[in-house]
Amino acid sequence: MRYAMAIDTRKCVGCADCVVACQTENNVPIGYCRDWIVENTTGTYPQLQLEIRSERCNHCANSPCVRCCPTGASHYEDGGIVLVEAGDCIGCGACIASCPYDARYPHPDGYVDKCTFCIHRVRDGQKPACVAVCPTHCLYFGDLDDPESEVSVILKKRKYKTLIPEAGTDPQLYFLT
Amino acid sequence: MNEEIITSGRMNYKIDPQLHIWGWEIPLYLFLGGLAAGILFFAAFYYLKNRDQEMPSAIKTAPLITPLLLIIGLLALFIDLNHKLYFWRLYTTIKLESPMSWGAWTLMVITPVSIIWSATYVRELYPSWDWKFKWLYDLEGFFIKNRKVLAWIMIFFSVILGIYTGILLSAFNARPLWNTSILGPLFLASGLSAGAAYIMMTSVNQLERKLFSQIDLVLIGIELFLIIHMFMGFLASTEVQIEAARLFLGGPYTLPFWTIAVFTGMIVPGILEFLEIRGRRIPAYIPGLLIIIGNISLRFIIVYAGQASRYLY
Ligand code: SF4
Ligand code: SF4
């Protein structure tokens, strides 16, 4: 099993509903967020190109954050989901410094927090909150090992890229271009 | 034009607008660890060469301060932790891929060894010292007999500790400035040089002082060589590392790095030590203190600047 997410940058309008849905679903402390919207503009006026991306932890298959964690609090769950076990985390910040995507943050309670792919919902057979709420249906979630899953199907049809692959993290968020 | 903005608003504390997860605690911890590693290395090295008569400061007096340095260092690490109650978790796991883990274990080994080493010399240095209990005298006798073993442990772990202070940072490929294997040897050399400077300052023996100013001069040479290599490596590397090098070549860290860490902390004491070796009389604490200042600022600048360096999207 290999969970992954595909984000359609052509459909995303940057409404940030995913951000709010995540904050509500996961009780993210006020002033923090586990996912965010990036607007990337390239070109020279008037030939400008806009790409909108909904970003979060990439649940990297070769995650530096898991490697550098001294206690094993950062670990892989089934399906390759990268999780932090709050009761094992000493809050040393090593994993935060090691993430090239700045996807983690220090929770006010002391441990480190980040996107969980809504593992509690996924185990119940539901989709992550951000995927469920997206009004343009631009987020796809599923198991890459299952050729019939939403995410496998869309990745077969479309061109995609990952973010900073040169960092060697083997990220599992696929941005459809 | 290529512009990236987070439009949903993201202001995660200590992450945005620029990573600042490590404040003063980690550089201080790295400095103290490096300094203690330097002092303990020379103590063990010259002990094993049977030089305890000529090197009283290096072997006996200087190490007395290392338990204090290491304990303050550990305390700084502890202050840095955000989830302090779970501190003990560090010592229920050993993870070799995590420098934070094996570094914490190295400290756990070398701190008691430094205490024992110092304790075996206390009565020699302060003849009126009384251990109060007989079993403490027995223990002292046992360790004095086994100083050689202690020295070997100290040599081994002080080198690991010295390298660790650099590798802790260089293991993070997310921060291009840190992601160079030169940081290990550079911080080892700078820790040894701080150790030598401390021994030089506490020594009352002319010969010993002279020897350690020579050692320091060589170490400063090595540091400068490594720094030049580090920049050559960056500039010949990928765009992110060229960007990282620019922090020091015209960027915001240019002035502090070149004037404080390199000029005041390496070049000036290097010249003073050269003059001293040539026979000029220069009070040892002037180059000594400059080296220590250079050492502290090197760690602070590298830790802070590293967090400002990042992958471009
Ligand atoms: S995106 Fe960052 S936090 Fe998430 S798995 Fe990758 S390195 Fe770890
Ligand atoms: S902050 Fe917590 S999860 Fe992150 S590396 Fe340290 S112990 Fe591991």
Short mmCIF file of C-alpha atoms and ligand atoms in Angstrom, two decimals:
data_model
loop_
_atom_site.label_atom_id
_atom_site.label_comp_id
_atom_site.label_asym_id
_atom_site.label_seq_id
_atom_site.Cartn_x
_atom_site.Cartn_y
_atom_site.Cartn_z
CA MET A 1 0.00 0.00 0.00
CA ARG A 2 1.32 3.47 -0.88
CA TYR A 3 -0.93 6.42 -0.17
CA ALA A 4 -0.44 9.47 -2.33
CA MET A 5 -2.26 12.61 -3.37
CA ALA A 6 -2.62 14.27 -6.74
CA ILE A 7 -3.41 17.99 -6.99
CA ASP A 8 -4.78 19.40 -10.20
CA THR A 9 -3.11 22.79 -10.55
CA ARG A 10 -5.35 23.57 -13.52
CA LYS A 11 -8.54 23.18 -11.54
CA CYS A 12 -7.47 24.67 -8.23
CA VAL A 13 -8.77 28.21 -7.78
CA GLY A 14 -6.95 28.90 -4.51
CA CYS A 15 -10.10 29.26 -2.41
CA ALA A 16 -8.31 27.80 0.65
CA ASP A 17 -11.30 25.66 1.63
CA CYS A 18 -8.85 22.78 2.15
CA VAL A 19 -6.91 24.89 4.63
CA VAL A 20 -9.99 25.68 6.70
CA ALA A 21 -11.32 22.12 6.47
CA CYS A 22 -8.04 20.79 7.82
CA GLN A 23 -7.91 23.29 10.64
CA THR A 24 -11.42 22.32 11.72
CA GLU A 25 -11.06 18.58 11.26
CA ASN A 26 -7.75 18.32 13.06
CA ASN A 27 -8.15 20.99 15.72
CA VAL A 28 -5.14 22.85 14.42
CA PRO A 29 -4.28 25.57 16.94
CA ILE A 30 -5.28 29.08 15.93
CA GLY A 31 -2.61 30.85 13.92
CA TYR A 32 -1.17 27.61 12.49
CA CYS A 33 -1.88 25.53 9.43
CA ARG A 34 -0.96 22.12 8.09
CA ASP A 35 -1.78 22.93 4.47
CA TRP A 36 -1.56 26.12 2.47
CA ILE A 37 -2.02 27.60 -1.00
CA VAL A 38 0.90 28.74 -3.12
CA GLU A 39 0.45 31.01 -6.12
CA ASN A 40 3.30 30.87 -8.53
CA THR A 41 3.56 33.51 -11.24
CA THR A 42 6.09 33.23 -14.04
CA GLY A 43 6.74 35.25 -17.19
CA THR A 44 6.77 38.94 -18.05
CA TYR A 45 3.67 41.11 -18.21
CA PRO A 46 1.42 40.70 -20.15
CA GLN A 47 2.57 37.12 -20.80
CA LEU A 48 2.08 35.85 -17.28
CA GLN A 49 1.41 32.31 -16.20
CA LEU A 50 -0.25 31.42 -12.97
CA GLU A 51 -0.06 28.12 -11.17
CA ILE A 52 -2.02 27.51 -7.99
CA ARG A 53 -1.04 24.68 -5.70
CA SER A 54 -2.56 23.32 -2.52
CA GLU A 55 0.48 22.12 -0.52
CA ARG A 56 1.04 20.06 2.58
CA CYS A 57 3.50 17.45 3.87
CA ASN A 58 4.64 15.30 0.94
CA HIS A 59 4.68 12.08 2.98
CA CYS A 60 8.04 11.47 1.39
CA ALA A 61 9.05 7.88 0.77
CA ASN A 62 12.63 8.77 1.74
CA SER A 63 11.91 11.34 4.41
CA PRO A 64 14.76 13.22 6.02
CA CYS A 65 12.45 14.00 8.94
CA VAL A 66 12.09 10.33 9.86
CA ARG A 67 15.80 9.77 9.42
CA CYS A 68 16.95 12.57 11.67
CA CYS A 69 14.44 12.10 14.50
CA PRO A 70 16.43 10.99 17.55
CA THR A 71 13.56 9.24 19.31
CA GLY A 72 11.66 7.60 16.50
CA ALA A 73 8.67 9.88 17.14
CA SER A 74 8.59 10.67 13.43
CA HIS A 75 7.86 7.39 11.71
CA TYR A 76 6.13 5.70 8.80
CA GLU A 77 2.65 4.33 9.29
CA ASP A 78 1.02 1.79 7.02
CA GLY A 79 0.72 3.10 3.51
CA GLY A 80 3.83 5.25 3.94
CA ILE A 81 2.05 8.00 5.85
CA VAL A 82 4.61 9.97 7.87
CA LEU A 83 3.37 10.62 11.39
CA VAL A 84 4.65 12.18 14.62
CA GLU A 85 3.91 10.32 17.84
CA ALA A 86 3.39 13.22 20.24
CA GLY A 87 4.25 11.11 23.30
CA ASP A 88 7.68 10.25 21.90
CA CYS A 89 8.57 13.69 20.56
CA ILE A 90 11.00 15.77 22.61
CA GLY A 91 10.54 18.87 20.48
CA CYS A 92 14.17 19.12 19.46
CA GLY A 93 13.27 20.66 16.10
CA ALA A 94 15.63 18.46 14.06
CA CYS A 95 12.80 17.27 11.82
CA ILE A 96 11.63 20.83 11.24
CA ALA A 97 15.08 21.85 10.07
CA SER A 98 15.32 18.74 7.89
CA CYS A 99 12.13 19.25 5.86
CA PRO A 100 12.87 21.08 2.61
CA TYR A 101 9.18 21.95 2.26
CA ASP A 102 8.82 23.57 5.70
CA ALA A 103 5.78 21.35 6.20
CA ARG A 104 6.14 20.97 9.96
CA TYR A 105 5.62 23.36 12.82
CA PRO A 106 6.13 23.32 16.59
CA HIS A 107 2.73 22.78 18.20
CA PRO A 108 2.14 25.14 21.15
CA ASP A 109 1.88 22.03 23.36
CA GLY A 110 5.54 21.29 22.67
CA TYR A 111 5.58 18.44 20.18
CA VAL A 112 5.89 18.79 16.43
CA ASP A 113 2.82 18.65 14.25
CA LYS A 114 2.01 18.39 10.56
CA CYS A 115 -0.39 16.89 8.01
CA THR A 116 -1.39 13.28 8.74
CA PHE A 117 -3.23 12.63 5.47
CA CYS A 118 -6.17 12.46 7.92
CA ILE A 119 -5.14 8.92 8.78
CA HIS A 120 -8.05 8.63 11.23
CA ARG A 121 -10.51 9.22 8.41
CA VAL A 122 -8.61 7.12 5.87
CA ARG A 123 -8.67 4.12 8.20
CA ASP A 124 -12.44 4.55 8.37
CA GLY A 125 -12.63 4.40 4.61
CA GLN A 126 -13.21 8.16 4.23
CA LYS A 127 -11.15 10.66 2.29
CA PRO A 128 -8.90 13.26 3.96
CA ALA A 129 -10.87 16.36 4.99
CA CYS A 130 -9.23 18.60 2.38
CA VAL A 131 -10.04 16.16 -0.41
CA ALA A 132 -13.63 15.74 0.74
CA VAL A 133 -14.31 19.45 0.93
CA CYS A 134 -12.63 20.77 -2.24
CA PRO A 135 -15.36 22.49 -4.28
CA THR A 136 -13.54 22.05 -7.60
CA HIS A 137 -12.65 18.40 -6.93
CA CYS A 138 -9.03 19.11 -7.73
CA LEU A 139 -7.60 16.83 -5.03
CA TYR A 140 -7.30 13.08 -5.53
CA PHE A 141 -6.28 10.66 -2.83
CA GLY A 142 -5.67 6.94 -2.80
CA ASP A 143 -3.39 3.96 -2.97
CA LEU A 144 -0.78 3.98 -5.73
CA ASP A 145 -0.43 0.21 -5.52
CA ASP A 146 -4.06 -0.15 -6.55
CA PRO A 147 -4.32 0.58 -10.30
CA GLU A 148 -8.04 1.31 -9.94
CA SER A 149 -7.67 4.02 -7.28
CA GLU A 150 -8.57 7.61 -8.09
CA VAL A 151 -5.02 8.76 -7.79
CA SER A 152 -3.54 5.96 -9.94
CA VAL A 153 -6.11 6.57 -12.65
CA ILE A 154 -5.54 10.31 -12.85
CA LEU A 155 -1.75 9.94 -12.80
CA LYS A 156 -1.97 7.59 -15.78
CA LYS A 157 -3.96 10.14 -17.75
CA ARG A 158 -2.17 13.38 -16.93
CA LYS A 159 1.29 14.92 -16.85
CA TYR A 160 2.57 15.74 -13.40
CA LYS A 161 5.54 16.95 -11.41
CA THR A 162 6.69 16.71 -7.81
CA LEU A 163 8.21 19.49 -5.71
CA ILE A 164 11.99 19.71 -5.26
CA PRO A 165 12.64 16.12 -6.36
CA GLU A 166 16.32 17.03 -6.39
CA ALA A 167 16.24 17.04 -2.59
CA GLY A 168 16.04 13.26 -2.83
CA THR A 169 12.99 12.93 -0.61
CA ASP A 170 10.82 11.00 -3.06
CA PRO A 171 7.74 13.15 -2.36
CA GLN A 172 4.27 11.63 -2.72
CA LEU A 173 2.27 14.71 -3.67
CA TYR A 174 1.82 14.79 -7.44
CA PHE A 175 0.98 18.11 -9.05
CA LEU A 176 -0.93 17.72 -12.31
CA THR A 177 0.24 20.32 -14.78
CA MET B 1 9.85 36.72 -13.31
CA ASN B 2 9.19 33.85 -10.99
CA GLU B 3 7.23 34.75 -7.91
CA GLU B 4 5.96 32.38 -5.25
CA ILE B 5 3.56 33.58 -2.63
CA ILE B 6 1.53 31.73 -0.07
CA THR B 7 -1.88 33.25 -0.60
CA SER B 8 -3.84 31.31 2.02
CA GLY B 9 -1.77 33.00 4.70
CA ARG B 10 0.70 30.84 6.53
CA MET B 11 2.43 32.26 9.58
CA ASN B 12 3.47 29.18 11.48
CA TYR B 13 5.47 30.27 14.51
CA LYS B 14 9.24 29.83 14.00
CA ILE B 15 8.68 28.67 10.40
CA ASP B 16 7.44 31.77 8.58
CA PRO B 17 8.51 34.08 7.09
CA GLN B 18 11.88 32.43 7.56
CA LEU B 19 12.81 29.28 9.44
CA HIS B 20 14.08 30.05 12.92
CA ILE B 21 13.57 26.88 14.87
CA TRP B 22 16.98 27.08 16.56
CA GLY B 23 17.90 30.14 18.56
CA TRP B 24 20.97 30.68 20.75
CA GLU B 25 20.78 27.31 22.49
CA ILE B 26 22.02 25.08 19.69
CA PRO B 27 25.06 27.21 18.69
CA LEU B 28 26.01 27.55 22.36
CA TYR B 29 25.67 23.79 22.80
CA LEU B 30 27.83 23.21 19.74
CA PHE B 31 30.46 25.67 20.93
CA LEU B 32 30.70 24.21 24.44
CA GLY B 33 30.77 20.68 23.08
CA GLY B 34 33.57 21.58 20.67
CA LEU B 35 35.60 23.39 23.33
CA ALA B 36 35.28 20.49 25.79
CA ALA B 37 36.15 18.03 23.03
CA GLY B 38 39.29 20.05 22.24
CA ILE B 39 40.48 20.21 25.85
CA LEU B 40 39.81 16.51 26.51
CA PHE B 41 41.49 15.48 23.29
CA PHE B 42 44.74 17.22 24.17
CA ALA B 43 44.62 15.98 27.77
CA ALA B 44 44.27 12.38 26.66
CA PHE B 45 46.72 12.71 23.79
CA TYR B 46 49.56 14.10 25.87
CA TYR B 47 48.80 11.76 28.73
CA LEU B 48 49.19 8.80 26.40
CA LYS B 49 52.48 10.27 25.22
CA ASN B 50 53.62 10.27 28.87
CA ARG B 51 54.10 14.01 28.98
CA ASP B 52 52.37 14.72 32.32
CA GLN B 53 55.45 16.44 33.72
CA GLU B 54 55.85 18.93 30.84
CA MET B 55 52.12 19.43 30.24
CA PRO B 56 50.59 20.09 33.65
CA SER B 57 47.92 22.40 32.34
CA ALA B 58 46.83 20.36 29.34
CA ILE B 59 46.55 17.13 31.29
CA LYS B 60 45.54 18.26 34.77
CA THR B 61 44.27 21.83 35.18
CA ALA B 62 42.47 22.56 31.93
CA PRO B 63 40.19 19.47 31.98
CA LEU B 64 38.78 20.58 35.35
CA ILE B 65 36.46 22.93 33.50
CA THR B 66 35.13 20.37 31.01
CA PRO B 67 32.41 18.82 33.23
CA LEU B 68 31.00 22.30 33.69
CA LEU B 69 31.15 23.06 29.96
CA LEU B 70 29.44 19.79 29.07
CA ILE B 71 26.74 20.18 31.70
CA ILE B 72 25.95 23.73 30.57
CA GLY B 73 25.91 22.42 27.00
CA LEU B 74 23.43 19.70 27.89
CA LEU B 75 21.37 22.26 29.76
CA ALA B 76 21.28 24.47 26.65
CA LEU B 77 20.11 21.49 24.61
CA PHE B 78 17.45 20.84 27.21
CA ILE B 79 16.27 24.46 27.10
CA ASP B 80 15.98 24.14 23.33
CA LEU B 81 13.56 21.23 23.59
CA ASN B 82 9.95 22.22 23.27
CA HIS B 83 8.55 19.06 24.81
CA LYS B 84 10.79 18.98 27.86
CA LEU B 85 8.95 16.40 29.95
CA TYR B 86 9.75 13.81 27.32
CA PHE B 87 13.50 14.49 27.45
CA TRP B 88 14.22 10.93 28.65
CA ARG B 89 12.97 9.64 25.31
CA LEU B 90 16.37 10.61 23.89
CA TYR B 91 17.90 7.92 26.05
CA THR B 92 15.51 5.10 25.35
CA THR B 93 16.50 4.90 21.68
CA ILE B 94 19.72 4.87 19.71
CA LYS B 95 19.26 5.85 16.10
CA LEU B 96 22.44 5.86 14.13
CA GLU B 97 21.02 7.80 11.18
CA SER B 98 20.09 10.63 13.53
CA PRO B 99 23.08 12.76 14.57
CA MET B 100 20.92 14.28 17.31
CA SER B 101 20.61 10.79 18.78
CA TRP B 102 24.19 9.56 18.72
CA GLY B 103 25.43 13.03 19.70
CA ALA B 104 23.27 12.97 22.81
CA TRP B 105 24.67 9.51 23.62
CA THR B 106 28.23 10.67 23.04
CA LEU B 107 27.65 13.43 25.59
CA MET B 108 26.21 10.88 27.98
CA VAL B 109 29.48 8.93 27.78
CA ILE B 110 31.99 11.75 27.74
CA THR B 111 30.48 13.86 30.53
CA PRO B 112 31.00 11.23 33.27
CA VAL B 113 34.42 10.40 31.85
CA SER B 114 35.41 14.07 32.06
CA ILE B 115 34.20 14.18 35.66
CA ILE B 116 36.19 11.07 36.57
CA TRP B 117 39.30 12.35 34.80
CA SER B 118 39.14 15.66 36.66
CA ALA B 119 38.45 13.91 39.96
CA THR B 120 41.59 11.79 39.69
CA TYR B 121 43.68 14.97 39.61
CA VAL B 122 41.87 16.99 42.25
CA ARG B 123 44.00 15.85 45.17
CA GLU B 124 47.18 16.38 43.22
CA LEU B 125 46.18 19.96 42.40
CA TYR B 126 44.54 20.78 45.74
CA PRO B 127 46.44 18.75 48.36
CA SER B 128 44.05 19.72 51.14
CA TRP B 129 41.07 18.17 49.30
CA ASP B 130 39.32 15.44 51.29
CA TRP B 131 37.04 12.83 49.70
CA LYS B 132 35.38 12.20 53.09
CA PHE B 133 34.48 8.53 52.46
CA LYS B 134 36.79 5.60 52.20
CA TRP B 135 35.00 4.16 49.19
CA LEU B 136 35.63 7.39 47.31
CA TYR B 137 39.34 7.01 47.99
CA ASP B 138 39.13 3.42 46.76
CA LEU B 139 37.35 4.54 43.64
CA GLU B 140 39.94 7.26 43.07
CA GLY B 141 42.71 4.68 43.40
CA PHE B 142 40.97 2.44 40.91
CA PHE B 143 40.60 5.17 38.31
CA ILE B 144 44.13 6.47 38.80
CA LYS B 145 45.35 2.96 38.03
CA ASN B 146 43.20 2.88 34.93
CA ARG B 147 43.92 6.35 33.59
CA LYS B 148 45.20 4.86 30.41
CA VAL B 149 41.83 3.30 29.62
CA LEU B 150 40.12 6.59 30.44
CA ALA B 151 42.50 8.40 28.10
CA TRP B 152 41.69 6.07 25.23
CA ILE B 153 37.96 6.49 25.79
CA MET B 154 38.46 10.25 25.92
CA ILE B 155 40.44 10.43 22.68
CA PHE B 156 37.87 8.39 20.85
CA PHE B 157 34.79 10.18 22.13
CA SER B 158 36.28 13.67 21.99
CA VAL B 159 36.94 13.27 18.27
CA ILE B 160 33.40 11.98 17.78
CA LEU B 161 32.01 14.87 19.81
CA GLY B 162 34.05 17.40 17.85
CA ILE B 163 32.93 16.03 14.49
CA TYR B 164 29.38 15.65 15.71
CA THR B 165 29.06 19.38 16.35
CA GLY B 166 29.46 19.84 12.59
CA ILE B 167 27.63 16.75 11.38
CA LEU B 168 24.53 17.64 13.34
CA LEU B 169 24.12 20.45 10.82
CA SER B 170 25.55 18.88 7.69
CA ALA B 171 23.07 16.00 7.87
CA PHE B 172 20.28 18.38 6.85
CA ASN B 173 20.14 18.49 3.11
CA ALA B 174 17.10 20.76 3.31
CA ARG B 175 19.41 23.65 4.32
CA PRO B 176 21.97 23.93 1.53
CA LEU B 177 24.44 25.96 3.57
CA TRP B 178 24.76 23.17 6.14
CA ASN B 179 24.72 20.41 3.62
CA THR B 180 28.46 20.16 3.15
CA SER B 181 30.62 17.45 4.66
CA ILE B 182 33.30 20.08 5.32
CA LEU B 183 31.36 21.24 8.38
CA GLY B 184 32.41 18.11 10.32
CA PRO B 185 36.18 18.64 9.99
CA LEU B 186 35.79 22.43 10.17
CA PHE B 187 33.98 22.30 13.51
CA LEU B 188 36.39 19.65 14.78
CA ALA B 189 39.35 21.88 13.89
CA SER B 190 37.70 24.91 15.43
CA GLY B 191 36.85 22.99 18.62
CA LEU B 192 40.42 21.75 18.91
CA SER B 193 41.68 25.27 18.34
CA ALA B 194 39.43 26.61 21.10
CA GLY B 195 40.65 23.82 23.39
CA ALA B 196 44.26 24.65 22.62
CA ALA B 197 43.53 28.33 23.24
CA TYR B 198 42.04 27.56 26.63
CA ILE B 199 45.03 25.40 27.61
CA MET B 200 47.37 28.15 26.45
CA MET B 201 45.54 30.70 28.59
CA THR B 202 45.57 28.57 31.75
CA SER B 203 49.13 27.35 31.39
CA VAL B 204 51.86 28.69 33.66
CA ASN B 205 54.55 26.74 31.89
CA GLN B 206 56.42 28.62 29.20
CA LEU B 207 57.16 25.57 27.07
CA GLU B 208 53.62 24.31 27.18
CA ARG B 209 52.29 27.71 26.25
CA LYS B 210 54.60 27.91 23.29
CA LEU B 211 53.66 24.45 22.09
CA PHE B 212 49.94 25.24 22.23
CA SER B 213 50.36 28.50 20.38
CA GLN B 214 52.09 26.54 17.64
CA ILE B 215 49.29 23.97 17.63
CA ASP B 216 46.74 26.78 17.44
CA LEU B 217 48.55 28.37 14.54
CA VAL B 218 48.42 25.11 12.60
CA LEU B 219 44.73 24.61 13.44
CA ILE B 220 43.87 28.13 12.30
CA GLY B 221 45.64 27.39 9.05
CA ILE B 222 43.56 24.25 8.64
CA GLU B 223 40.34 26.13 9.41
CA LEU B 224 41.07 28.80 6.82
CA PHE B 225 41.91 26.12 4.29
CA LEU B 226 38.63 24.32 5.01
CA ILE B 227 36.62 27.53 4.77
CA ILE B 228 38.12 28.30 1.37
CA HIS B 229 37.32 24.77 0.28
CA MET B 230 33.80 25.05 1.55
CA PHE B 231 33.16 28.11 -0.59
CA MET B 232 34.86 26.58 -3.60
CA GLY B 233 32.58 23.60 -3.19
CA PHE B 234 29.48 25.76 -2.91
CA LEU B 235 30.30 27.92 -5.87
CA ALA B 236 30.96 24.90 -8.06
CA SER B 237 27.74 23.22 -6.98
CA THR B 238 24.03 23.60 -7.71
CA GLU B 239 22.07 26.83 -7.72
CA VAL B 240 20.79 26.38 -4.18
CA GLN B 241 24.31 26.08 -2.83
CA ILE B 242 25.51 29.05 -4.84
CA GLU B 243 22.63 30.97 -3.29
CA ALA B 244 23.71 29.74 0.15
CA ALA B 245 27.28 30.90 -0.44
CA ARG B 246 25.94 34.32 -1.45
CA LEU B 247 24.72 34.81 2.11
CA PHE B 248 28.41 35.27 2.90
CA LEU B 249 29.51 36.86 -0.34
CA GLY B 250 27.56 40.09 -0.35
CA GLY B 251 24.51 38.81 1.52
CA PRO B 252 23.41 39.69 5.06
CA TYR B 253 26.02 37.49 6.79
CA THR B 254 29.01 38.85 4.89
CA LEU B 255 30.13 41.37 7.47
CA PRO B 256 29.82 39.30 10.66
CA PHE B 257 31.33 36.22 9.05
CA TRP B 258 34.41 37.77 7.50
CA THR B 259 35.15 40.43 10.10
CA ILE B 260 34.28 38.64 13.36
CA ALA B 261 34.59 34.92 12.71
CA VAL B 262 37.43 34.93 10.19
CA PHE B 263 39.42 38.14 10.69
CA THR B 264 39.10 38.74 14.46
CA GLY B 265 38.74 35.09 15.40
CA MET B 266 41.32 33.46 13.14
CA ILE B 267 43.60 35.82 11.23
CA VAL B 268 44.45 38.27 14.04
CA PRO B 269 45.18 35.58 16.67
CA GLY B 270 47.08 33.68 14.01
CA ILE B 271 49.35 36.68 13.41
CA LEU B 272 49.77 37.24 17.16
CA GLU B 273 50.78 33.64 17.66
CA PHE B 274 53.18 33.82 14.79
CA LEU B 275 54.82 36.85 16.43
CA GLU B 276 54.90 35.03 19.75
CA ILE B 277 56.68 32.09 18.20
CA ARG B 278 59.11 34.56 16.64
CA GLY B 279 59.99 35.68 20.17
CA ARG B 280 57.72 38.69 20.77
CA ARG B 281 56.08 38.64 24.18
CA ILE B 282 52.33 38.65 23.81
CA PRO B 283 50.03 37.91 26.76
CA ALA B 284 48.45 34.54 26.00
CA TYR B 285 44.95 35.65 26.85
CA ILE B 286 44.76 38.10 23.91
CA PRO B 287 44.98 35.53 21.08
CA GLY B 288 43.23 33.01 23.35
CA LEU B 289 40.17 35.15 23.90
CA LEU B 290 40.04 36.19 20.25
CA ILE B 291 40.03 32.55 19.21
CA ILE B 292 37.19 31.77 21.62
CA ILE B 293 35.19 34.76 20.35
CA GLY B 294 35.80 33.62 16.77
CA ASN B 295 34.68 30.14 17.71
CA ILE B 296 31.42 31.23 19.29
CA SER B 297 30.59 33.55 16.42
CA LEU B 298 31.39 30.89 13.81
CA ARG B 299 28.79 28.55 15.34
CA PHE B 300 26.19 31.27 15.75
CA ILE B 301 26.64 32.55 12.21
CA ILE B 302 26.53 29.10 10.63
CA VAL B 303 23.47 28.02 12.62
CA TYR B 304 21.57 31.23 11.87
CA ALA B 305 22.60 31.59 8.25
CA GLY B 306 21.86 27.93 7.56
CA GLN B 307 18.24 28.49 8.50
CA ALA B 308 18.08 31.33 6.01
CA SER B 309 19.31 29.11 3.20
CA ARG B 310 16.74 26.98 1.45
CA TYR B 311 15.70 25.23 -1.70
CA LEU B 312 14.22 27.52 -4.31
CA TYR B 313 10.96 26.24 -5.55
S1 SF4 C 1 7.30 16.85 3.39
FE1 SF4 C 1 8.69 17.28 5.07
S2 SF4 C 1 7.59 16.59 6.89
FE2 SF4 C 1 6.58 15.65 5.14
S3 SF4 C 1 7.56 13.63 4.95
FE3 SF4 C 1 8.63 15.05 3.56
S4 SF4 C 1 10.35 15.80 4.79
FE4 SF4 C 1 8.91 14.89 6.22
S1 SF4 C 2 11.01 17.44 17.21
FE1 SF4 C 2 10.07 15.46 17.77
S2 SF4 C 2 9.51 14.47 15.86
FE2 SF4 C 2 10.93 16.13 15.39
S3 SF4 C 2 12.97 15.17 15.35
FE3 SF4 C 2 12.70 15.98 17.43
S4 SF4 C 2 11.79 14.26 18.57
FE4 SF4 C 2 11.55 13.74 16.39
#
